[in-house]
Amino acid sequence: MLRTTSPRTLGLGLSLAALATFAAACSSSSTDSSDAGSKTSSSVSSPADSGSTTASAAPNADDSGSKLVLKTAKGAAGIWLTDSAGQTLYLNTKDNKTTSTCYDDCAKKWPPLTTTKQVTVTGKYTVPSNLGTMTRTDGTKQVTYGGHPLYYFKGDTAPHQIKGQGVDGKWFLIGPIANIMNGSKP
């Protein structure tokens, strides 16, 4: 004998199937905060990379895994670089090429992004070949992007904050094409 299914039962089954599909799609979505568009990813590794991040300053730096991933964020100031936890990265216009001038008290307020891991970058407009590292006076490897040593700002207490933008007329966000975002403070 042929069994019939009521439209109400069929509708419930389809709704549950749609919900399961939606949940699966959400769980595999990208965590990059930039808009959809061209994304690139690459990495740079130095001989001293041993696998542990020493991003000594970032309260939310990702210390897990074998890579340090830089990403992009988007807001009122435009698109800028962050670490994998969304902590904003800055550059110091007083640095000389790939040489940091920020040590001691300066490094307490503007901790350098250092790592022993392989570094990758992903996000809208990023240029993987801009990644690099430089050796600080204490022997640690500081991450550079477009030749600019990267730093955190102690005043940023949550992801995507940009309170360091324009401080002292020399600290600025760094854009995904290694541009100095020295426009007015948002």
Coordinates of N, CA, C and O in Angstrom, one line a residue:
M1 N 0.8 -1.2 0.0 CA 0.0 0.0 0.0 C 0.9 1.2 0.0 O 1.9 1.3 0.7
L2 N 0.5 2.2 -0.7 CA 1.3 3.5 -0.9 C 1.0 4.4 0.3 O -0.2 4.6 0.6
R3 N 2.0 4.9 1.0 CA 1.9 5.7 2.1 C 1.9 7.2 1.6 O 2.8 7.6 0.9
T4 N 1.1 8.0 2.1 CA 1.1 9.4 1.7 C 1.7 10.3 2.8 O 1.6 10.0 4.0
T5 N 2.3 11.4 2.4 CA 2.9 12.3 3.4 C 2.2 13.6 3.3 O 2.0 14.1 2.2
S6 N 1.8 14.1 4.4 CA 1.0 15.4 4.4 C 1.9 16.5 4.0 O 3.1 16.5 4.2
P7 N 1.3 17.6 3.3 CA 2.2 18.7 2.9 C 2.8 19.4 4.1 O 3.9 19.9 4.1
R8 N 2.1 19.4 5.3 CA 2.7 20.0 6.5 C 4.0 19.2 6.9 O 5.0 19.8 7.3
T9 N 4.0 17.9 6.9 CA 5.1 17.1 7.3 C 6.3 17.3 6.3 O 7.4 17.5 6.7
L10 N 5.9 17.4 5.0 CA 6.9 17.6 4.0 C 7.6 19.0 4.2 O 8.8 19.1 4.0
G11 N 6.8 20.0 4.5 CA 7.3 21.4 4.7 C 8.2 21.4 5.8 O 9.3 22.1 5.8
L12 N 7.9 20.7 7.0 CA 8.8 20.7 8.1 C 10.1 20.0 7.7 O 11.2 20.5 8.1
G13 N 10.1 18.9 7.0 CA 11.3 18.3 6.6 C 12.2 19.1 5.7 O 13.4 19.2 5.9
L14 N 11.6 19.8 4.8 CA 12.3 20.7 3.9 C 12.9 21.9 4.7 O 14.0 22.3 4.5
S15 N 12.2 22.4 5.7 CA 12.7 23.5 6.5 C 13.9 23.0 7.3 O 14.9 23.8 7.5
L16 N 13.8 21.8 7.9 CA 15.0 21.3 8.6 C 16.2 21.1 7.7 O 17.3 21.4 8.1
A17 N 16.0 20.6 6.5 CA 17.1 20.4 5.6 C 17.7 21.8 5.2 O 18.9 21.9 5.1
A18 N 16.9 22.8 5.0 CA 17.4 24.1 4.7 C 18.2 24.7 5.8 O 19.2 25.3 5.6
L19 N 17.7 24.5 7.1 CA 18.4 25.0 8.2 C 19.8 24.3 8.4 O 20.8 24.9 8.7
A20 N 19.8 23.0 8.1 CA 21.1 22.3 8.2 C 22.1 22.8 7.2 O 23.3 22.9 7.4
T21 N 21.6 23.0 5.9 CA 22.5 23.5 4.9 C 23.0 24.9 5.2 O 24.2 25.2 5.0
F22 N 22.1 25.8 5.8 CA 22.5 27.1 6.2 C 23.6 27.1 7.3 O 24.6 27.8 7.2
A23 N 23.4 26.2 8.3 CA 24.4 26.0 9.4 C 25.7 25.6 8.8 O 26.8 26.1 9.3
A24 N 25.7 24.6 7.9 CA 27.0 24.1 7.3 C 27.7 25.2 6.6 O 28.9 25.4 6.6
A25 N 26.9 26.0 5.8 CA 27.5 27.1 5.1 C 28.1 28.2 6.0 O 29.2 28.7 5.7
C26 N 27.5 28.5 7.1 CA 28.0 29.5 8.0 C 29.2 29.0 8.7 O 30.1 29.8 8.9
S27 N 29.3 27.7 9.0 CA 30.5 27.3 9.7 C 31.7 27.2 8.9 O 32.8 27.2 9.4
S28 N 31.6 27.2 7.5 CA 32.7 27.2 6.7 C 33.0 28.5 6.0 O 33.8 28.6 5.1
S29 N 32.4 29.6 6.5 CA 32.6 30.9 5.9 C 33.9 31.5 6.3 O 34.5 31.1 7.3
S30 N 34.4 32.4 5.5 CA 35.7 33.1 5.8 C 35.6 34.0 7.0 O 34.6 34.6 7.2
T31 N 36.7 34.1 7.8 CA 36.7 35.0 8.9 C 37.4 36.3 8.5 O 37.5 37.2 9.4
D32 N 37.8 36.5 7.3 CA 38.4 37.8 6.8 C 37.3 38.8 6.9 O 36.2 38.7 6.4
S33 N 37.6 40.0 7.5 CA 36.7 41.0 7.6 C 36.6 41.9 6.4 O 35.8 42.9 6.5
S34 N 37.3 41.7 5.4 CA 37.2 42.5 4.2 C 36.1 42.1 3.3 O 35.6 40.9 3.4
D35 N 35.7 42.9 2.4 CA 34.7 42.6 1.5 C 35.2 41.5 0.5 O 36.3 41.3 0.3
A36 N 34.2 40.8 -0.1 CA 34.5 39.8 -1.1 C 35.3 40.5 -2.2 O 35.0 41.7 -2.5
G37 N 36.1 39.8 -2.9 CA 36.9 40.5 -3.9 C 38.2 39.7 -4.1 O 38.3 38.5 -3.7
S38 N 39.1 40.3 -4.7 CA 40.3 39.6 -5.0 C 41.1 39.4 -3.7 O 41.3 40.3 -2.9
K39 N 41.4 38.1 -3.5 CA 42.2 37.8 -2.3 C 43.4 37.1 -2.7 O 43.4 36.3 -3.6
T40 N 44.5 37.3 -2.0 CA 45.7 36.6 -2.3 C 46.3 36.1 -1.0 O 46.0 36.6 0.1
S41 N 47.1 35.1 -1.1 CA 47.7 34.5 0.1 C 49.1 34.0 -0.3 O 49.3 33.4 -1.3
S42 N 50.0 34.3 0.6 CA 51.4 33.8 0.4 C 52.1 33.8 1.7 O 51.5 34.1 2.7
S43 N 53.3 33.4 1.7 CA 54.0 33.3 3.0 C 55.4 33.7 2.8 O 56.0 33.6 1.7
V44 N 56.0 34.0 3.9 CA 57.5 34.2 4.0 C 58.0 33.5 5.3 O 57.3 33.5 6.3
S45 N 59.1 33.0 5.2 CA 59.7 32.3 6.3 C 61.2 32.6 6.4 O 61.8 32.8 5.4
S46 N 61.6 32.8 7.6 CA 63.0 33.0 7.8 C 63.7 31.8 8.4 O 63.1 31.0 9.0
P47 N 65.0 31.7 8.2 CA 65.7 30.5 8.7 C 65.5 30.4 10.2 O 65.6 29.3 10.8
A48 N 65.3 31.4 11.0 CA 65.2 31.4 12.4 C 63.8 31.0 12.9 O 63.5 30.8 14.0
D49 N 62.8 30.8 11.9 CA 61.5 30.4 12.3 C 61.4 29.1 13.0 O 61.8 28.1 12.4
S50 N 61.0 29.0 14.2 CA 60.9 27.8 14.9 C 59.5 27.4 15.2 O 59.2 26.3 15.7
G51 N 58.5 28.3 15.0 CA 57.1 27.9 15.1 C 56.4 28.5 16.3 O 55.2 28.2 16.4
S52 N 56.9 29.4 17.0 CA 56.1 30.0 18.1 C 56.1 31.5 17.9 O 57.1 32.1 17.7
T53 N 54.9 32.1 18.0 CA 54.8 33.6 17.8 C 55.2 34.2 19.1 O 54.8 33.8 20.2
T54 N 55.9 35.3 19.0 CA 56.3 36.1 20.2 C 55.7 37.5 20.0 O 56.4 38.5 20.3
A55 N 54.5 37.6 19.4 CA 53.9 38.9 19.2 C 53.6 39.4 20.6 O 52.6 39.3 21.2
S56 N 54.7 40.0 21.2 CA 54.7 40.3 22.6 C 53.7 41.3 23.0 O 53.5 41.5 24.2
A57 N 53.1 42.0 22.1 CA 52.3 43.1 22.5 C 50.8 42.9 22.4 O 50.0 43.5 23.1
A58 N 50.4 42.1 21.4 CA 49.0 42.0 21.1 C 48.3 41.1 22.2 O 48.6 40.0 22.4
P59 N 47.3 41.7 22.8 CA 46.5 41.0 23.8 C 45.8 39.8 23.2 O 45.5 38.8 23.9
N60 N 45.5 39.8 21.9 CA 44.7 38.8 21.3 C 45.5 38.1 20.2 O 44.9 37.5 19.3
A61 N 46.8 38.1 20.2 CA 47.6 37.5 19.2 C 47.3 36.0 19.2 O 47.2 35.4 20.2
D62 N 47.2 35.4 18.0 CA 47.0 34.0 17.9 C 48.3 33.3 18.0 O 49.2 33.4 17.1
D63 N 48.5 32.6 19.1 CA 49.7 31.8 19.3 C 49.6 30.4 18.9 O 50.5 29.6 19.2
S64 N 48.5 30.0 18.3 CA 48.4 28.6 17.9 C 48.7 28.4 16.5 O 48.8 29.3 15.7
G65 N 49.0 27.1 16.1 CA 49.3 26.8 14.7 C 50.7 27.1 14.3 O 51.5 27.5 15.1
S66 N 51.0 26.8 13.0 CA 52.4 26.9 12.6 C 52.6 28.2 11.8 O 53.7 28.3 11.3
K67 N 51.6 29.0 11.6 CA 51.7 30.2 10.8 C 51.2 31.4 11.6 O 50.3 31.3 12.4
L68 N 51.7 32.6 11.3 CA 51.2 33.8 11.7 C 50.5 34.4 10.5 O 51.1 34.6 9.5
V69 N 49.2 34.6 10.6 CA 48.4 35.1 9.4 C 48.0 36.6 9.6 O 47.4 36.9 10.6
L70 N 48.4 37.4 8.7 CA 48.0 38.8 8.6 C 46.8 38.9 7.7 O 46.7 38.2 6.7
K71 N 45.9 39.7 8.1 CA 44.6 39.9 7.4 C 44.3 41.4 7.2 O 45.1 42.2 7.5
T72 N 43.2 41.6 6.6 CA 42.8 43.0 6.4 C 41.5 43.3 7.2 O 40.7 42.4 7.4
A73 N 41.3 44.5 7.5 CA 40.0 45.0 8.1 C 39.6 46.2 7.4 O 40.4 46.9 6.7
K74 N 38.3 46.5 7.4 CA 37.7 47.6 6.7 C 36.9 48.5 7.7 O 36.1 47.9 8.5
G75 N 37.1 49.8 7.6 CA 36.3 50.7 8.4 C 36.4 52.1 7.9 O 36.7 52.3 6.7
A76 N 36.1 53.1 8.7 CA 36.0 54.5 8.3 C 37.3 55.0 7.7 O 37.3 55.8 6.8
A77 N 38.4 54.4 8.1 CA 39.8 54.8 7.6 C 40.1 54.2 6.3 O 41.1 54.5 5.7
G78 N 39.4 53.1 5.9 CA 39.7 52.4 4.7 C 40.0 50.9 5.0 O 39.3 50.4 5.8
I79 N 40.9 50.3 4.3 CA 41.3 48.9 4.5 C 42.7 48.9 5.0 O 43.6 49.5 4.5
W80 N 43.0 48.2 6.2 CA 44.3 48.2 6.8 C 44.6 46.8 7.2 O 43.7 45.9 7.3
L81 N 45.9 46.5 7.6 CA 46.3 45.2 8.1 C 46.1 45.0 9.5 O 46.2 45.9 10.3
T82 N 45.8 43.8 9.9 CA 45.6 43.3 11.2 C 46.3 42.0 11.4 O 46.7 41.3 10.4
D83 N 46.4 41.5 12.6 CA 46.9 40.1 12.8 C 45.6 39.2 12.7 O 44.5 39.7 12.4
S84 N 45.8 37.9 12.9 CA 44.7 37.0 12.8 C 43.6 37.2 13.8 O 42.5 36.8 13.5
A85 N 43.9 37.9 14.9 CA 42.8 38.1 15.9 C 42.1 39.5 15.6 O 41.3 39.9 16.4
G86 N 42.5 40.2 14.6 CA 41.9 41.5 14.3 C 42.6 42.6 14.9 O 42.1 43.8 14.8
Q87 N 43.7 42.4 15.6 CA 44.4 43.5 16.3 C 45.1 44.4 15.2 O 45.9 43.8 14.4
T88 N 44.9 45.6 15.2 CA 45.4 46.6 14.1 C 46.9 46.6 14.2 O 47.5 46.7 15.3
L89 N 47.5 46.7 13.0 CA 49.0 46.9 12.9 C 49.3 48.3 12.3 O 48.5 48.8 11.5
Y90 N 50.4 48.8 12.8 CA 50.8 50.2 12.5 C 52.2 50.2 12.0 O 53.0 49.2 12.2
L91 N 52.6 51.3 11.4 CA 54.0 51.5 11.0 C 54.4 52.9 11.6 O 53.6 53.7 11.9
N92 N 55.7 53.0 11.7 CA 56.3 54.3 12.3 C 57.1 54.9 11.1 O 58.0 54.4 10.6
T93 N 56.7 56.1 10.7 CA 57.3 56.8 9.6 C 58.7 57.2 9.9 O 59.5 57.6 9.0
K94 N 59.1 57.1 11.2 CA 60.5 57.5 11.6 C 61.5 56.3 11.4 O 62.7 56.5 11.5
D95 N 60.9 55.1 11.2 CA 61.8 53.9 10.9 C 62.5 54.2 9.6 O 62.0 54.8 8.7
N96 N 63.7 53.7 9.5 CA 64.6 53.8 8.4 C 64.6 52.5 7.6 O 65.2 51.5 7.9
K97 N 63.8 52.5 6.5 CA 63.6 51.3 5.7 C 63.2 50.1 6.5 O 62.2 50.2 7.2
T98 N 63.9 49.1 6.6 CA 63.5 47.9 7.4 C 64.3 47.9 8.7 O 64.5 46.9 9.3
T99 N 64.6 49.1 9.2 CA 65.3 49.2 10.5 C 64.3 49.9 11.5 O 63.9 51.0 11.3
S100 N 64.0 49.2 12.6 CA 63.2 49.8 13.6 C 63.9 50.8 14.4 O 65.1 50.7 14.8
T101 N 63.2 51.9 14.8 CA 63.8 52.9 15.7 C 63.0 52.9 17.0 O 63.3 53.7 17.9
C102 N 62.1 51.9 17.2 CA 61.3 51.9 18.4 C 61.7 50.8 19.3 O 61.5 49.6 19.1
Y103 N 62.4 51.2 20.4 CA 62.9 50.3 21.4 C 62.6 50.9 22.8 O 62.1 52.0 22.9
D104 N 62.8 50.1 23.9 CA 62.7 50.6 25.2 C 61.3 51.1 25.5 O 60.3 50.4 25.3
D105 N 61.1 52.4 26.0 CA 59.8 52.9 26.3 C 58.9 52.9 25.1 O 57.7 52.7 25.2
C106 N 59.4 53.3 23.9 CA 58.6 53.3 22.7 C 58.0 51.9 22.5 O 56.8 51.8 22.2
A107 N 58.8 50.8 22.6 CA 58.3 49.5 22.4 C 57.3 49.0 23.4 O 56.6 48.1 23.2
K108 N 57.3 49.7 24.6 CA 56.2 49.3 25.5 C 54.9 49.9 25.1 O 53.9 49.3 25.3
K109 N 54.9 51.1 24.5 CA 53.7 51.7 24.0 C 53.3 51.2 22.6 O 52.1 51.0 22.3
W110 N 54.3 50.8 21.8 CA 54.1 50.4 20.5 C 54.9 49.0 20.3 O 55.9 49.0 19.7
P111 N 54.4 48.0 20.9 CA 55.1 46.7 20.8 C 55.2 46.2 19.4 O 54.3 46.2 18.6
P112 N 56.4 45.7 19.0 CA 56.6 45.2 17.7 C 55.9 43.9 17.5 O 55.7 43.1 18.4
L113 N 55.5 43.6 16.2 CA 55.0 42.3 15.9 C 56.2 41.4 15.5 O 56.8 41.6 14.5
T114 N 56.5 40.5 16.4 CA 57.6 39.6 16.3 C 57.1 38.2 16.1 O 56.0 37.9 16.6
T115 N 57.9 37.3 15.5 CA 57.5 36.0 15.3 C 58.6 35.1 15.0 O 59.7 35.5 14.6
T116 N 58.4 33.8 15.3 CA 59.4 32.8 14.9 C 58.7 31.8 13.9 O 59.2 30.8 13.5
K117 N 57.4 32.2 13.6 CA 56.6 31.3 12.7 C 56.7 31.8 11.2 O 57.2 32.9 10.9
Q118 N 56.2 31.0 10.3 CA 56.1 31.4 8.9 C 54.9 32.4 8.9 O 54.0 32.3 9.7
V119 N 55.1 33.5 8.1 CA 54.1 34.5 8.1 C 53.4 34.5 6.7 O 54.0 34.4 5.7
T120 N 52.1 34.6 6.7 CA 51.3 34.7 5.5 C 50.4 35.9 5.6 O 50.1 36.4 6.7
V121 N 49.9 36.3 4.4 CA 48.9 37.4 4.4 C 47.8 37.1 3.5 O 48.0 36.4 2.4
T122 N 46.6 37.4 3.9 CA 45.4 37.2 3.1 C 44.5 38.4 3.2 O 44.4 39.0 4.3
G123 N 43.7 38.7 2.2 CA 42.8 39.7 2.3 C 42.7 40.6 1.0 O 43.6 40.4 0.2
K124 N 41.8 41.4 1.0 CA 41.6 42.2 -0.2 C 42.8 43.1 -0.5 O 43.2 43.9 0.4
Y125 N 43.3 43.1 -1.7 CA 44.4 43.9 -2.2 C 45.8 43.6 -1.6 O 46.7 44.3 -1.9
T126 N 45.9 42.6 -0.8 CA 47.2 42.3 -0.2 C 48.2 41.9 -1.3 O 47.9 41.3 -2.3
V127 N 49.5 42.1 -1.0 CA 50.6 41.8 -1.9 C 51.5 40.9 -1.1 O 52.4 41.3 -0.3
P128 N 51.4 39.6 -1.3 CA 52.2 38.6 -0.5 C 53.7 38.9 -0.6 O 54.4 38.7 0.4
S129 N 54.2 39.4 -1.7 CA 55.7 39.6 -1.8 C 56.1 40.8 -0.9 O 57.3 41.0 -0.8
N130 N 55.2 41.5 -0.3 CA 55.6 42.6 0.6 C 55.9 42.1 2.0 O 56.4 42.9 2.8
L131 N 55.7 40.8 2.3 CA 56.0 40.3 3.6 C 57.5 40.1 3.8 O 58.2 39.7 2.8
G132 N 58.0 40.3 4.9 CA 59.4 40.1 5.3 C 59.6 40.1 6.8 O 58.6 40.2 7.5
T133 N 60.8 40.0 7.2 CA 61.2 40.1 8.6 C 62.5 40.9 8.7 O 63.2 41.0 7.7
M134 N 62.7 41.5 9.8 CA 64.0 42.1 10.1 C 64.4 41.7 11.5 O 63.6 41.3 12.3
T135 N 65.7 41.7 11.8 CA 66.2 41.3 13.1 C 66.3 42.6 14.0 O 67.0 43.5 13.6
R136 N 65.7 42.5 15.1 CA 65.8 43.6 16.1 C 67.1 43.4 16.9 O 67.8 42.4 16.8
T137 N 67.4 44.5 17.7 CA 68.7 44.5 18.4 C 68.8 43.3 19.4 O 69.8 42.9 19.8
D138 N 67.6 42.8 19.9 CA 67.6 41.7 20.8 C 67.6 40.4 20.1 O 67.5 39.3 20.8
G139 N 67.7 40.3 18.8 CA 67.7 39.1 18.1 C 66.4 38.6 17.6 O 66.3 37.6 16.8
T140 N 65.3 39.1 18.0 CA 64.0 38.7 17.6 C 63.7 39.1 16.2 O 64.3 40.1 15.7
K141 N 62.8 38.4 15.5 CA 62.4 38.7 14.1 C 61.2 39.5 14.2 O 60.1 39.1 14.7
Q142 N 61.2 40.8 13.7 CA 60.0 41.6 13.6 C 59.5 41.5 12.1 O 60.2 41.6 11.2
V143 N 58.2 41.4 12.1 CA 57.5 41.2 10.8 C 57.5 42.6 10.1 O 57.2 43.6 10.7
T144 N 57.8 42.6 8.8 CA 57.7 43.8 8.0 C 56.7 43.6 6.8 O 56.5 42.4 6.4
Y145 N 56.2 44.7 6.3 CA 55.3 44.6 5.2 C 55.6 45.8 4.3 O 55.6 47.0 4.8
G146 N 56.0 45.5 3.1 CA 56.5 46.6 2.2 C 57.7 47.3 2.7 O 57.9 48.5 2.4
G147 N 58.5 46.6 3.5 CA 59.7 47.2 4.1 C 59.5 47.9 5.4 O 60.4 48.4 6.1
H148 N 58.2 48.0 5.8 CA 57.9 48.8 7.1 C 57.8 47.8 8.2 O 57.0 46.9 8.2
P149 N 58.6 47.9 9.3 CA 58.4 47.1 10.5 C 57.0 47.4 11.1 O 56.5 48.5 11.0
L150 N 56.3 46.3 11.5 CA 54.9 46.4 12.0 C 54.9 46.4 13.5 O 55.6 45.7 14.2
Y151 N 53.9 47.2 14.1 CA 53.7 47.4 15.5 C 52.2 47.3 15.9 O 51.4 47.6 15.1
Y152 N 52.0 47.0 17.1 CA 50.7 47.2 17.8 C 50.7 48.5 18.5 O 51.7 49.0 18.8
F153 N 49.5 48.9 18.9 CA 49.4 50.1 19.8 C 48.7 49.6 21.1 O 47.6 49.0 21.0
K154 N 49.3 49.9 22.2 CA 48.8 49.5 23.5 C 47.4 50.1 23.8 O 46.6 49.5 24.5
G155 N 47.1 51.2 23.2 CA 45.8 51.9 23.4 C 44.6 51.2 22.7 O 43.5 51.4 23.0
D156 N 44.9 50.3 21.7 CA 43.9 49.5 21.1 C 43.6 48.3 22.0 O 44.4 47.4 22.2
T157 N 42.4 48.3 22.6 CA 42.0 47.2 23.5 C 41.1 46.2 22.9 O 40.8 45.2 23.6
A158 N 40.7 46.3 21.7 CA 39.8 45.4 21.1 C 40.1 45.3 19.6 O 40.8 46.2 19.0
P159 N 39.7 44.2 18.9 CA 40.0 44.1 17.5 C 39.4 45.2 16.7 O 38.4 45.8 17.0
H160 N 40.1 45.6 15.6 CA 39.8 46.6 14.7 C 39.8 48.0 15.2 O 39.3 48.9 14.5
Q161 N 40.2 48.3 16.4 CA 40.3 49.6 16.9 C 41.5 50.3 16.2 O 42.5 49.6 15.9
I162 N 41.5 51.6 16.0 CA 42.5 52.3 15.3 C 42.9 53.6 16.1 O 43.1 54.6 15.5
K163 N 43.0 53.4 17.4 CA 43.3 54.6 18.3 C 44.7 55.1 18.1 O 45.0 56.2 18.5
G164 N 45.6 54.3 17.5 CA 46.9 54.8 17.3 C 47.1 55.6 16.0 O 48.2 56.1 15.8
Q165 N 46.1 55.6 15.2 CA 46.2 56.3 13.9 C 46.5 57.8 14.1 O 45.8 58.5 14.7
G166 N 47.7 58.2 13.5 CA 48.1 59.6 13.5 C 48.8 60.0 14.8 O 49.2 61.2 14.9
V167 N 49.0 59.2 15.8 CA 49.6 59.6 17.0 C 51.0 60.1 16.8 O 51.8 59.6 16.0
D168 N 51.3 61.3 17.4 CA 52.6 62.0 17.3 C 53.0 62.3 15.9 O 54.1 62.6 15.6
G169 N 52.0 62.2 15.0 CA 52.3 62.5 13.6 C 53.2 61.6 12.9 O 53.7 61.9 11.8
K170 N 53.4 60.4 13.5 CA 54.4 59.4 12.9 C 53.9 58.0 12.9 O 54.5 57.1 12.2
W171 N 52.8 57.7 13.6 CA 52.3 56.4 13.7 C 51.0 56.3 12.8 O 50.0 57.0 13.1
F172 N 51.0 55.4 11.9 CA 49.9 55.3 10.9 C 49.5 53.8 10.6 O 50.3 52.9 10.7
L173 N 48.3 53.7 10.2 CA 47.8 52.4 9.7 C 48.6 52.0 8.5 O 49.1 52.9 7.8
I174 N 48.7 50.7 8.2 CA 49.4 50.3 7.0 C 48.3 49.6 6.1 O 47.6 48.7 6.6
G175 N 48.2 50.1 4.9 CA 47.3 49.5 3.9 C 47.7 48.2 3.3 O 48.9 47.9 3.4
P176 N 46.8 47.5 2.6 CA 47.2 46.2 2.1 C 48.2 46.3 0.9 O 48.8 45.2 0.6
I177 N 48.4 47.4 0.3 CA 49.4 47.5 -0.7 C 50.7 48.2 -0.1 O 51.4 48.9 -0.9
A178 N 50.9 48.1 1.2 CA 52.0 48.7 1.9 C 51.9 50.3 1.9 O 53.0 50.9 2.1
N179 N 50.7 50.8 1.7 CA 50.6 52.3 1.7 C 50.5 52.8 3.1 O 49.9 52.2 4.0
I180 N 51.1 53.9 3.3 CA 51.0 54.6 4.6 C 49.7 55.4 4.6 O 49.5 56.3 3.8
M181 N 48.8 55.0 5.5 CA 47.5 55.6 5.6 C 47.5 56.9 6.5 O 47.1 56.8 7.6
N182 N 48.2 57.9 6.0 CA 48.4 59.1 6.8 C 47.4 60.2 6.6 O 47.6 61.4 6.9
G183 N 46.2 59.8 6.2 CA 45.1 60.8 6.2 C 44.7 61.2 7.6 O 45.3 60.8 8.6
S184 N 43.7 62.0 7.7 CA 43.3 62.5 9.0 C 42.7 61.4 9.9 O 42.2 60.4 9.3
K185 N 42.8 61.5 11.1 CA 42.3 60.5 12.1 C 40.8 60.4 12.0 O 40.1 61.4 12.0
P186 N 40.3 59.2 11.8 CA 38.8 59.1 11.6 C 38.1 59.4 12.9 O 38.6 59.3 14.0

